[in-house]
mmCIF file of C-alpha atoms in Angstrom:
data_model
loop_
_atom_site.group_PDB
_atom_site.id
_atom_site.type_symbol
_atom_site.label_atom_id
_atom_site.label_comp_id
_atom_site.label_asym_id
_atom_site.label_seq_id
_atom_site.Cartn_x
_atom_site.Cartn_y
_atom_site.Cartn_z
ATOM 1 C CA ARG A 1 17.751 -29.797 19.924
ATOM 2 C CA LYS A 2 19.574 -32.127 17.374
ATOM 3 C CA SER A 3 20.419 -30.577 13.963
ATOM 4 C CA PRO A 4 18.208 -30.127 11.590
ATOM 5 C CA LYS A 5 17.580 -31.566 7.817
ATOM 6 C CA ILE A 6 18.154 -29.152 5.218
ATOM 7 C CA LYS A 7 15.880 -28.209 2.388
ATOM 8 C CA VAL A 8 16.394 -25.560 0.027
ATOM 9 C CA VAL A 9 13.245 -24.038 -0.988
ATOM 10 C CA GLY A 10 11.712 -20.413 -2.761
ATOM 11 C CA SER A 11 9.823 -19.099 0.249
ATOM 12 C CA LEU A 12 11.024 -20.205 3.543
ATOM 13 C CA GLY A 13 8.771 -22.656 4.152
ATOM 14 C CA ARG A 14 6.140 -20.703 3.607
ATOM 15 C CA GLY A 15 5.088 -22.147 0.267
ATOM 16 C CA GLU A 16 5.619 -24.935 -2.398
ATOM 17 C CA PRO A 17 9.686 -26.031 -2.724
ATOM 18 C CA GLU A 18 10.702 -24.851 -5.904
ATOM 19 C CA ASP A 19 13.658 -27.376 -5.350
ATOM 20 C CA GLU A 20 12.484 -30.766 -5.365
ATOM 21 C CA SER A 21 16.035 -32.687 -5.379
ATOM 22 C CA GLU A 22 15.738 -32.790 -1.883
ATOM 23 C CA THR A 23 15.070 -35.991 -0.536
ATOM 24 C CA SER A 24 13.967 -34.630 2.938
ATOM 25 C CA GLN A 25 10.327 -33.735 3.424
ATOM 26 C CA PRO A 26 9.046 -30.658 5.584
ATOM 27 C CA MET A 27 7.723 -31.412 9.106
ATOM 28 C CA ARG A 28 4.607 -29.042 10.056
ATOM 29 C CA THR A 29 4.734 -27.637 13.522
ATOM 30 C CA ARG A 30 2.693 -28.993 16.100
ATOM 31 C CA GLY A 31 0.517 -26.622 17.921
ATOM 32 C CA PHE A 32 1.907 -23.597 19.262
ATOM 33 C CA HIS A 33 5.578 -23.086 21.066
ATOM 34 C CA LEU A 34 6.560 -20.545 23.181
ATOM 35 C CA PRO A 35 9.909 -19.326 23.318
ATOM 36 C CA GLY A 36 12.918 -18.831 25.718
ATOM 37 C CA HIS A 37 15.463 -16.139 25.766
ATOM 38 C CA GLY A 38 19.015 -16.226 24.773
ATOM 39 C CA SER A 39 21.804 -13.997 24.069
ATOM 40 C CA PRO A 40 23.275 -12.495 20.906
ATOM 41 C CA HIS A 41 26.732 -12.332 19.999
ATOM 42 C CA THR A 42 27.066 -8.389 19.583
ATOM 43 C CA PRO A 43 26.372 -6.899 22.311
ATOM 44 C CA PRO A 44 22.794 -5.319 21.877
ATOM 45 C CA VAL A 45 22.021 -1.639 21.950
ATOM 46 C CA GLU A 46 18.311 -0.605 23.390
ATOM 47 C CA PRO A 47 17.755 2.203 21.156
ATOM 48 C CA PRO A 48 17.746 5.947 23.617
ATOM 49 C CA VAL A 49 14.538 7.117 21.735
ATOM 50 C CA PRO A 50 13.671 10.197 23.132
ATOM 51 C CA ARG A 51 10.969 11.228 20.591
ATOM 52 C CA TYR A 52 9.094 8.912 18.454
ATOM 53 C CA GLU A 53 8.370 11.362 15.758
ATOM 54 C CA VAL A 54 9.949 12.830 12.697
ATOM 55 C CA SER A 55 9.148 16.076 11.368
ATOM 56 C CA CYS A 56 9.973 18.097 8.623
ATOM 57 C CA PRO A 57 11.888 21.569 8.898
ATOM 58 C CA ASP A 58 8.563 23.045 8.954
ATOM 59 C CA GLY A 59 7.158 20.740 12.020
ATOM 60 C CA HIS A 60 5.023 18.804 10.007
ATOM 61 C CA LEU A 61 5.019 14.869 11.017
ATOM 62 C CA MET A 62 6.673 12.677 8.400
ATOM 63 C CA ASN A 63 5.535 9.178 8.111
ATOM 64 C CA ALA A 64 7.296 6.382 6.796
ATOM 65 C CA LYS A 65 6.638 4.521 3.724
ATOM 66 C CA VAL A 66 7.669 1.293 1.778
ATOM 67 C CA VAL A 67 6.753 0.357 -1.666
ATOM 68 C CA ARG A 68 2.909 0.368 -2.248
ATOM 69 C CA GLU A 69 1.837 -3.331 -3.255
ATOM 70 C CA GLY A 70 1.045 -3.839 -7.096
ATOM 71 C CA LEU A 71 2.649 -0.303 -8.046
ATOM 72 C CA GLU A 72 5.876 -1.367 -8.043
ATOM 73 C CA LEU A 73 4.892 -4.179 -10.577
ATOM 74 C CA LEU A 74 3.895 -1.565 -13.001
ATOM 75 C CA ARG A 75 6.768 0.752 -12.390
ATOM 76 C CA CYS A 76 9.118 -2.310 -12.742
ATOM 77 C CA LEU A 77 7.619 -3.234 -16.210
ATOM 78 C CA ARG A 78 7.780 0.123 -17.368
ATOM 79 C CA LYS A 79 11.586 1.019 -16.302
ATOM 80 C CA GLY A 80 13.208 -2.673 -15.316
ATOM 81 C CA GLY A 81 14.356 -3.679 -12.219
ATOM 82 C CA SER A 82 15.497 -1.530 -9.319
ATOM 83 C CA HIS A 83 15.154 2.180 -10.049
ATOM 84 C CA GLU A 84 15.198 5.347 -7.647
ATOM 85 C CA ILE A 85 11.859 6.840 -6.434
ATOM 86 C CA ALA A 86 13.149 9.983 -4.585
ATOM 87 C CA THR A 87 16.233 11.608 -3.500
ATOM 88 C CA CYS A 88 17.108 12.489 0.617
ATOM 89 C CA SER A 89 16.489 15.908 1.083
ATOM 90 C CA GLU A 90 19.279 16.156 3.793
ATOM 91 C CA CYS A 91 22.079 14.022 2.494
ATOM 92 C CA GLU A 92 20.942 13.696 -1.160
ATOM 93 C CA GLU A 93 21.318 10.252 -1.438
ATOM 94 C CA SER A 94 18.866 8.166 -3.840
ATOM 95 C CA ILE A 95 16.547 6.078 -2.473
ATOM 96 C CA ALA A 96 15.832 3.191 -4.172
ATOM 97 C CA HIS A 97 12.037 1.323 -4.604
ATOM 98 C CA GLU A 98 13.011 -1.268 -2.084
ATOM 99 C CA ASP A 99 14.189 1.126 0.542
ATOM 100 C CA ALA A 100 12.108 2.368 3.424
ATOM 101 C CA TYR A 101 11.573 6.323 3.602
ATOM 102 C CA TYR A 102 10.421 8.845 5.735
ATOM 103 C CA ARG A 103 8.336 11.645 3.926
ATOM 104 C CA CYS A 104 6.175 14.939 4.039
ATOM 105 C CA LYS A 105 4.022 14.903 1.280
ATOM 106 C CA GLU A 106 2.871 18.683 2.057
ATOM 107 C CA CYS A 107 6.669 19.810 1.500
ATOM 108 C CA ASP A 108 7.577 17.524 -0.926
ATOM 109 C CA TYR A 109 10.412 16.615 1.670
ATOM 110 C CA ASP A 110 11.948 13.086 1.955
ATOM 111 C CA LEU A 111 14.558 11.431 4.185
ATOM 112 C CA CYS A 112 16.752 8.374 3.938
ATOM 113 C CA THR A 113 16.168 6.042 7.302
ATOM 114 C CA SER A 114 19.780 7.073 8.383
ATOM 115 C CA CYS A 115 19.037 10.820 8.244
ATOM 116 C CA ALA A 116 15.653 9.906 9.809
ATOM 117 C CA ARG A 117 17.505 8.705 12.509
ATOM 118 C CA GLU A 118 19.362 11.339 13.860
ATOM 119 C CA ARG A 119 15.608 13.225 13.977
ATOM 120 C CA LEU A 120 14.916 10.177 16.244
ATOM 121 C CA GLY A 121 17.563 10.812 18.543
ATOM 122 C CA LEU A 122 19.328 7.198 17.001
ATOM 123 C CA PRO A 123 23.094 7.013 17.060
ATOM 124 C CA VAL A 124 24.532 7.415 13.615
ATOM 125 C CA LYS A 125 27.933 6.430 13.293
ATOM 126 C CA HIS A 126 29.886 7.265 10.742
ATOM 127 C CA LEU A 127 32.609 4.021 11.350
ATOM 128 C CA PHE A 128 36.094 3.639 10.093
ATOM 129 C CA ARG A 129 36.661 1.011 7.465
ATOM 130 C CA GLY A 130 36.644 -2.306 8.983
ATOM 131 C CA SER A 131 34.874 -1.331 12.269
ATOM 132 C CA THR A 132 31.700 -2.579 13.153
ATOM 133 C CA LYS A 133 28.194 -1.460 13.867
ATOM 134 C CA PRO A 134 26.326 -2.313 17.082
ATOM 135 C CA LEU A 135 23.280 -4.662 16.966
ATOM 136 C CA LEU A 136 19.765 -3.509 17.326
ATOM 137 C CA ASP A 137 18.180 -4.695 20.212
ATOM 138 C CA LEU A 138 14.676 -6.568 18.965
ATOM 139 C CA PHE A 139 11.972 -7.112 21.328
ATOM 140 C CA THR A 140 8.668 -9.489 21.452
ATOM 141 C CA GLY A 141 5.994 -7.427 19.890
ATOM 142 C CA ASP A 142 8.637 -5.741 17.485
ATOM 143 C CA ILE A 143 7.094 -6.467 13.688
ATOM 144 C CA LEU A 144 9.333 -7.748 10.638
ATOM 145 C CA PHE A 145 8.717 -6.625 7.148
ATOM 146 C CA CYS A 146 10.405 -9.012 4.729
ATOM 147 C CA GLY A 147 10.684 -7.741 1.174
ATOM 148 C CA PRO A 148 9.638 -6.375 -1.248
ATOM 149 C CA ASP A 149 9.314 -8.994 -3.799
ATOM 150 C CA PHE A 150 8.627 -8.776 -7.878
ATOM 151 C CA TYR A 151 4.958 -7.278 -7.100
ATOM 152 C CA GLY A 152 6.331 -4.731 -4.446
ATOM 153 C CA VAL A 153 4.847 -6.818 -1.330
ATOM 154 C CA HIS A 154 6.430 -6.534 2.041
ATOM 155 C CA HIS A 155 5.383 -9.865 4.278
ATOM 156 C CA VAL A 156 4.411 -9.404 7.635
ATOM 157 C CA ILE A 157 5.986 -11.191 10.653
ATOM 158 C CA LEU A 158 5.431 -11.041 14.279
ATOM 159 C CA LEU A 159 8.305 -11.188 16.812
ATOM 160 C CA CYS A 160 7.570 -13.626 19.842
ATOM 161 C CA SER A 161 11.284 -12.901 21.432
ATOM 162 C CA ARG A 162 13.976 -11.084 21.300
ATOM 163 C CA LEU A 163 17.159 -12.292 19.284
ATOM 164 C CA GLU A 164 19.849 -15.291 20.351
ATOM 165 C CA ASN A 165 22.789 -15.591 18.507
ATOM 166 C CA VAL A 166 23.132 -18.951 16.348
ATOM 167 C CA THR A 167 25.689 -21.248 17.414
ATOM 168 C CA ASP A 168 25.094 -24.404 15.934
ATOM 169 C CA GLU A 169 27.897 -25.110 13.334
ATOM 170 C CA ASP A 170 25.824 -27.429 11.168
ATOM 171 C CA ILE A 171 22.703 -24.631 11.136
ATOM 172 C CA ILE A 172 25.914 -22.031 10.314
ATOM 173 C CA SER A 173 27.290 -24.165 7.678
ATOM 174 C CA SER A 174 23.994 -24.643 6.130
ATOM 175 C CA LEU A 175 23.359 -21.125 5.713
ATOM 176 C CA GLY A 176 26.736 -19.959 4.195
ATOM 177 C CA ALA A 177 27.640 -17.153 6.375
ATOM 178 C CA GLU A 178 30.347 -15.109 5.101
ATOM 179 C CA PRO A 179 33.150 -13.243 7.132
ATOM 180 C CA GLY A 180 31.562 -10.663 9.022
ATOM 181 C CA VAL A 181 28.272 -11.983 8.811
ATOM 182 C CA GLU A 182 26.388 -12.917 11.852
ATOM 183 C CA THR A 183 23.610 -15.332 12.258
ATOM 184 C CA TYR A 184 20.644 -14.693 14.668
ATOM 185 C CA SER A 185 17.548 -16.397 15.212
ATOM 186 C CA ALA A 186 14.210 -15.137 17.008
ATOM 187 C CA GLN A 187 10.810 -16.985 17.495
ATOM 188 C CA THR A 188 8.216 -15.399 15.123
ATOM 189 C CA ILE A 189 4.402 -16.046 14.069
ATOM 190 C CA GLU A 190 2.896 -15.223 11.003
ATOM 191 C CA SER A 191 -0.187 -15.964 8.584
ATOM 192 C CA THR A 192 0.760 -17.014 5.080
ATOM 193 C CA GLN A 193 -0.877 -18.629 2.245
ATOM 194 C CA GLY A 194 1.679 -21.663 2.023
ATOM 195 C CA SER A 195 2.200 -23.295 6.004
ATOM 196 C CA THR A 196 0.126 -23.389 8.912
ATOM 197 C CA GLY A 197 0.806 -24.896 12.174
ATOM 198 C CA GLU A 198 -0.168 -28.424 12.506
ATOM 199 C CA ASP A 199 -2.999 -27.195 15.284
ATOM 200 C CA THR A 200 -3.344 -23.445 14.273
ATOM 201 C CA TRP A 201 -3.672 -21.820 10.811
ATOM 202 C CA TRP A 202 -1.105 -19.382 11.558
ATOM 203 C CA TYR A 203 2.371 -20.270 11.279
ATOM 204 C CA PRO A 204 5.267 -20.163 14.201
ATOM 205 C CA SER A 205 8.475 -20.772 13.390
ATOM 206 C CA ARG A 206 12.336 -20.344 14.834
ATOM 207 C CA THR A 207 13.251 -17.502 12.106
ATOM 208 C CA PHE A 208 17.018 -16.838 11.045
ATOM 209 C CA ILE A 209 18.306 -13.714 9.995
ATOM 210 C CA GLN A 210 21.962 -12.829 8.527
ATOM 211 C CA ARG A 211 23.159 -9.463 9.678
ATOM 212 C CA ASN A 212 26.425 -7.886 8.300
ATOM 213 C CA GLN A 213 28.014 -6.252 10.842
ATOM 214 C CA TYR A 214 29.944 -3.520 8.979
ATOM 215 C CA ASP A 215 26.351 -2.105 7.512
ATOM 216 C CA GLY A 216 23.671 -3.450 9.714
ATOM 217 C CA THR A 217 21.851 -4.398 6.693
ATOM 218 C CA ALA A 218 19.860 -7.854 7.382
ATOM 219 C CA LEU A 219 18.542 -11.057 5.402
ATOM 220 C CA LEU A 220 15.889 -13.459 6.387
ATOM 221 C CA VAL A 221 17.647 -16.544 5.101
ATOM 222 C CA ALA A 222 15.553 -19.458 6.918
ATOM 223 C CA ASP A 223 12.824 -20.894 9.132
ATOM 224 C CA TRP A 224 12.331 -23.970 11.585
ATOM 225 C CA PRO A 225 9.135 -24.951 12.544
ATOM 226 C CA PRO A 226 8.785 -25.709 16.190
ATOM 227 C CA HIS A 227 9.233 -29.844 16.740
ATOM 228 C CA GLY A 228 10.358 -30.367 13.023
ATOM 229 C CA ASP A 229 13.517 -31.736 11.991
ATOM 230 C CA THR A 230 14.021 -29.240 8.624
ATOM 231 C CA LEU A 231 15.370 -26.383 8.521
ATOM 232 C CA PHE A 232 14.009 -24.454 5.470
ATOM 233 C CA ILE A 233 16.500 -22.281 3.441
ATOM 234 C CA ALA A 234 15.787 -19.646 1.417
ATOM 235 C CA LYS A 235 17.086 -19.556 -2.500
ATOM 236 C CA THR A 236 17.419 -15.729 -2.566
ATOM 237 C CA PRO A 237 17.421 -14.353 1.012
ATOM 238 C CA VAL A 238 15.034 -11.626 1.728
ATOM 239 C CA PRO A 239 16.044 -7.818 3.219
ATOM 240 C CA VAL A 240 14.551 -7.743 6.417
ATOM 241 C CA LYS A 241 13.261 -3.961 8.111
ATOM 242 C CA VAL A 242 11.882 -3.713 11.375
ATOM 243 C CA MET A 243 9.265 -1.668 12.809
ATOM 244 C CA LEU A 244 9.836 -1.310 16.840
ATOM 245 C CA HIS A 245 7.057 -0.686 19.092
ATOM 246 C CA PRO A 246 7.154 2.394 21.566
ATOM 247 C CA PHE A 247 6.489 0.294 24.794
ATOM 248 C CA ARG A 248 10.380 -1.205 24.845
ATOM 249 C CA SER A 249 11.016 1.508 27.364
ATOM 250 C CA PRO A 250 9.134 2.403 30.629
ATOM 251 C CA SER A 251 6.995 5.875 30.091
ATOM 252 C CA PRO A 252 4.820 7.961 32.270
ATOM 253 C CA ASP A 253 2.312 8.251 29.536
ATOM 254 C CA ARG A 254 1.760 4.468 28.386
ATOM 255 C CA PRO A 255 1.665 1.153 30.404
ATOM 256 C CA ASP A 256 4.426 -0.965 30.675
ATOM 257 C CA PHE A 257 4.977 -3.565 28.438
ATOM 258 C CA GLN A 258 3.670 -7.147 29.972
ATOM 259 C CA GLU A 259 5.658 -9.753 27.799
ATOM 260 C CA ALA A 260 4.560 -12.998 29.466
ATOM 261 C CA LEU A 261 0.535 -11.385 29.039
ATOM 262 C CA PHE A 262 1.454 -10.463 25.399
ATOM 263 C CA LEU A 263 2.552 -13.897 24.511
ATOM 264 C CA GLN A 264 -0.221 -15.491 26.251
ATOM 265 C CA VAL A 265 -2.371 -13.469 24.083
ATOM 266 C CA VAL A 266 -0.127 -14.442 20.855
ATOM 267 C CA GLU A 267 -0.928 -18.465 21.915
ATOM 268 C CA ASP A 268 -4.536 -17.349 22.362
ATOM 269 C CA ALA A 269 -5.143 -15.954 18.655
ATOM 270 C CA ALA A 270 -3.126 -18.692 17.148
ATOM 271 C CA GLU A 271 -5.622 -21.426 18.449
ATOM 272 C CA ASP A 272 -8.534 -19.233 16.974
ATOM 273 C CA SER A 273 -6.905 -18.066 13.956
ATOM 274 C CA LYS A 274 -8.611 -18.825 10.391
ATOM 275 C CA ALA A 275 -6.888 -19.686 7.334
ATOM 276 C CA TYR A 276 -5.055 -17.554 5.167
ATOM 277 C CA GLY A 277 -8.298 -15.298 2.931
ATOM 278 C CA TRP A 278 -7.167 -14.218 -0.601
ATOM 279 C CA SER A 279 -10.395 -12.509 -0.900
ATOM 280 C CA THR A 280 -9.353 -10.475 2.333
ATOM 281 C CA VAL A 281 -6.038 -9.851 0.320
ATOM 282 C CA MET A 282 -8.101 -7.925 -2.230
ATOM 283 C CA LYS A 283 -10.269 -5.837 0.179
ATOM 284 C CA ALA A 284 -7.043 -4.565 1.721
ATOM 285 C CA ILE A 285 -6.036 -3.662 -1.378
ATOM 286 C CA TYR A 286 -9.122 -1.922 -2.491
ATOM 287 C CA ALA A 287 -9.114 -0.252 1.294
ATOM 288 C CA TYR A 288 -5.879 0.974 1.059
ATOM 289 C CA GLN A 289 -4.610 3.444 3.792
ATOM 290 C CA ARG A 290 -7.916 3.215 5.550
ATOM 291 C CA GLU A 291 -7.287 3.894 8.956
ATOM 292 C CA LEU A 292 -8.865 4.862 12.587
ATOM 293 C CA ASN A 293 -9.387 8.274 13.072
ATOM 294 C CA PRO A 294 -9.338 9.068 17.015
ATOM 295 C CA ASP A 295 -11.009 12.196 16.190
ATOM 296 C CA LYS A 296 -14.569 10.353 15.385
ATOM 297 C CA TYR A 297 -14.517 8.443 18.578
ATOM 298 C CA ASN A 298 -14.875 11.019 21.265
ATOM 299 C CA THR A 299 -17.568 9.740 23.416
ATOM 300 C CA GLU A 300 -17.923 6.232 25.370
ATOM 301 C CA ASP A 301 -20.708 5.106 22.914
ATOM 302 C CA ASP A 302 -18.571 5.817 20.170
ATOM 303 C CA ARG A 303 -15.707 4.070 21.646
ATOM 304 C CA GLU A 304 -17.977 0.808 22.567
ATOM 305 C CA ARG A 305 -19.543 0.616 19.065
ATOM 306 C CA LEU A 306 -16.043 0.591 17.783
ATOM 307 C CA LEU A 307 -14.802 -2.383 19.726
ATOM 308 C CA VAL A 308 -17.870 -4.265 18.829
ATOM 309 C CA LYS A 309 -16.626 -3.484 15.104
ATOM 310 C CA LEU A 310 -12.841 -4.542 15.733
ATOM 311 C CA ARG A 311 -14.054 -7.877 17.074
ATOM 312 C CA GLU A 312 -15.701 -8.243 13.908
ATOM 313 C CA HIS A 313 -12.863 -8.100 11.979
ATOM 314 C CA TRP A 314 -10.848 -9.815 14.401
ATOM 315 C CA ASP A 315 -12.841 -13.002 13.415
ATOM 316 C CA LYS A 316 -12.621 -12.332 9.519
ATOM 317 C CA PRO A 317 -10.033 -14.403 7.144
ATOM 318 C CA PRO A 318 -6.570 -13.191 7.703
ATOM 319 C CA ILE A 319 -3.975 -11.586 5.414
ATOM 320 C CA CYS A 320 -0.142 -11.537 6.974
ATOM 321 C CA ALA A 321 -0.794 -7.992 8.240
ATOM 322 C CA THR A 322 -3.766 -9.535 10.749
ATOM 323 C CA VAL A 323 -1.103 -10.953 12.971
ATOM 324 C CA ALA A 324 0.641 -8.047 14.301
ATOM 325 C CA ILE A 325 -2.286 -5.885 14.445
ATOM 326 C CA LYS A 326 -4.989 -8.356 15.878
ATOM 327 C CA VAL A 327 -2.243 -9.270 18.537
ATOM 328 C CA TRP A 328 -1.606 -5.853 19.782
ATOM 329 C CA GLN A 329 -5.456 -5.147 19.913
ATOM 330 C CA LYS A 330 -5.954 -7.989 21.737
ATOM 331 C CA TYR A 331 -2.964 -7.175 23.968
ATOM 332 C CA PHE A 332 -4.428 -3.966 25.095
ATOM 333 C CA GLU A 333 -7.689 -5.334 25.558
ATOM 334 C CA ALA A 334 -5.930 -7.996 28.049
ATOM 335 C CA ILE A 335 -3.739 -5.058 29.921
ATOM 336 C CA CYS A 336 -6.663 -3.113 30.442
ATOM 337 C CA ASP A 337 -8.760 -6.380 32.099
ATOM 338 C CA ASP A 338 -12.417 -4.996 32.380
ATOM 339 C CA ASP A 339 -12.026 -1.317 31.197
ATOM 340 C CA GLU A 340 -12.653 -1.751 27.527
ATOM 341 C CA ASP A 341 -12.959 2.240 27.197
ATOM 342 C CA GLN A 342 -9.348 2.119 28.179
ATOM 343 C CA ALA A 343 -8.627 -0.743 25.501
ATOM 344 C CA VAL A 344 -10.013 1.044 22.791
ATOM 345 C CA LYS A 345 -8.211 4.655 23.565
ATOM 346 C CA LEU A 346 -4.936 2.444 23.596
ATOM 347 C CA ILE A 347 -5.946 0.820 20.219
ATOM 348 C CA LEU A 348 -6.787 4.228 18.824
ATOM 349 C CA LYS A 349 -3.026 5.508 20.311
ATOM 350 C CA TYR A 350 -1.206 2.719 18.935
ATOM 351 C CA MET A 351 -2.757 0.773 16.655
ATOM 352 C CA PRO A 352 -5.412 2.520 14.953
ATOM 353 C CA CYS A 353 -6.048 -0.374 11.987
ATOM 354 C CA TYR A 354 -8.299 -2.701 11.160
ATOM 355 C CA CYS A 355 -6.640 -6.038 10.884
ATOM 356 C CA ASP A 356 -7.783 -7.330 8.056
ATOM 357 C CA THR A 357 -8.173 -4.312 5.236
ATOM 358 C CA THR A 358 -4.745 -3.147 6.243
ATOM 359 C CA THR A 359 -2.062 -3.818 3.541
ATOM 360 C CA PRO A 360 2.308 -3.881 5.098
ATOM 361 C CA SER A 361 2.721 -0.786 3.200
ATOM 362 C CA SER A 362 -0.192 1.008 5.002
ATOM 363 C CA LEU A 363 0.726 -0.315 8.462
ATOM 364 C CA VAL A 364 3.923 0.913 7.959
ATOM 365 C CA LYS A 365 2.674 4.425 7.099
ATOM 366 C CA ASN A 366 0.348 4.437 9.951
ATOM 367 C CA LEU A 367 2.217 3.070 13.115
ATOM 368 C CA THR A 368 5.293 5.583 12.378
ATOM 369 C CA LYS A 369 2.076 8.220 13.078
ATOM 370 C CA CYS A 370 1.823 6.098 16.407
ATOM 371 C CA GLY A 371 5.093 6.115 18.108
ATOM 372 C CA TRP A 372 6.491 2.996 16.054
ATOM 373 C CA VAL A 373 9.910 3.778 14.398
ATOM 374 C CA LEU A 374 11.157 1.838 11.212
ATOM 375 C CA ASN A 375 15.058 0.605 11.259
ATOM 376 C CA SER A 376 15.964 -0.387 7.587
ATOM 377 C CA GLY A 377 17.954 -3.155 9.193
ATOM 378 C CA LEU A 378 19.520 -4.245 12.365
ATOM 379 C CA GLU A 379 22.112 -1.617 12.844
ATOM 380 C CA GLY A 380 22.009 -0.192 16.738
#
């Protein structure tokens, strides 16, 4: 693939460019492109997660939290800029409004993501100055949460490949990577108000992420639509958090992950996608934290009715969180073949959300009750 034209924009090719001084014009995608795989520069670490839930000292299940949409704007207007919203109950480090953290509401107990990693059995390394941190190995099906922006909103992007190291010198130079910063890319898909594929409403692209190898923090810096010749570079890089799905390693209590089938579901869902819906955004904010309670679907008839309702929600105009929810739910339906009842059981266990009424912050909270793990960056 030849080196691209460069265009600096304010929203990663996902909206109208803010800098009109560039002469190259963006090219829309042509259909949907399924990715290949590559090898990262830093050896990836597949996280050995012996358990998938964080508990407080009293044994209560903690859930991950990111700032809630809209409310952060009110806080910023009152206090101005970044500010502390909590303190880690273990290490006593401050937790800022843009940070992810885990919380037990019953005990008023908070954990920063580093201390939560210890509870999850993930490695937490106190490195000497100048040493580097291992790269977290991302999988197809993991979810990126980019932000938050000024309004406290995270943008949700679904990964369609693993990370691969970027070796194109023109791209690396254009992205302005400083010493100690590694550049990676992955195939992704998302729903956004600013960009679409040529033949799909959802927006597939090759997304570029830079990682500080000393602290593991990650920033989304650019995207490149397939078959286009323009690299869209963000004026301001966007912090990236990662939600790791629980199917990354075999387990007797859940089906093995079938990557080829998952990507086929992504392709089919993209071809059937609808335009981003602003009215759907308002409904999702209004219905905040609405989740599916498995205890309400104890009979096969109940689950049959739920599947009918889920399919109705799949047909609604999407928001950014819709893509990850809809694809994973349709994937569970696909791996169960004709066993629709088993598909609903998997949905209730691992993705118990309505795809059109779930905000990014609510998705984070709900999924960390279901075996998903939130990471603040790309530290393995």
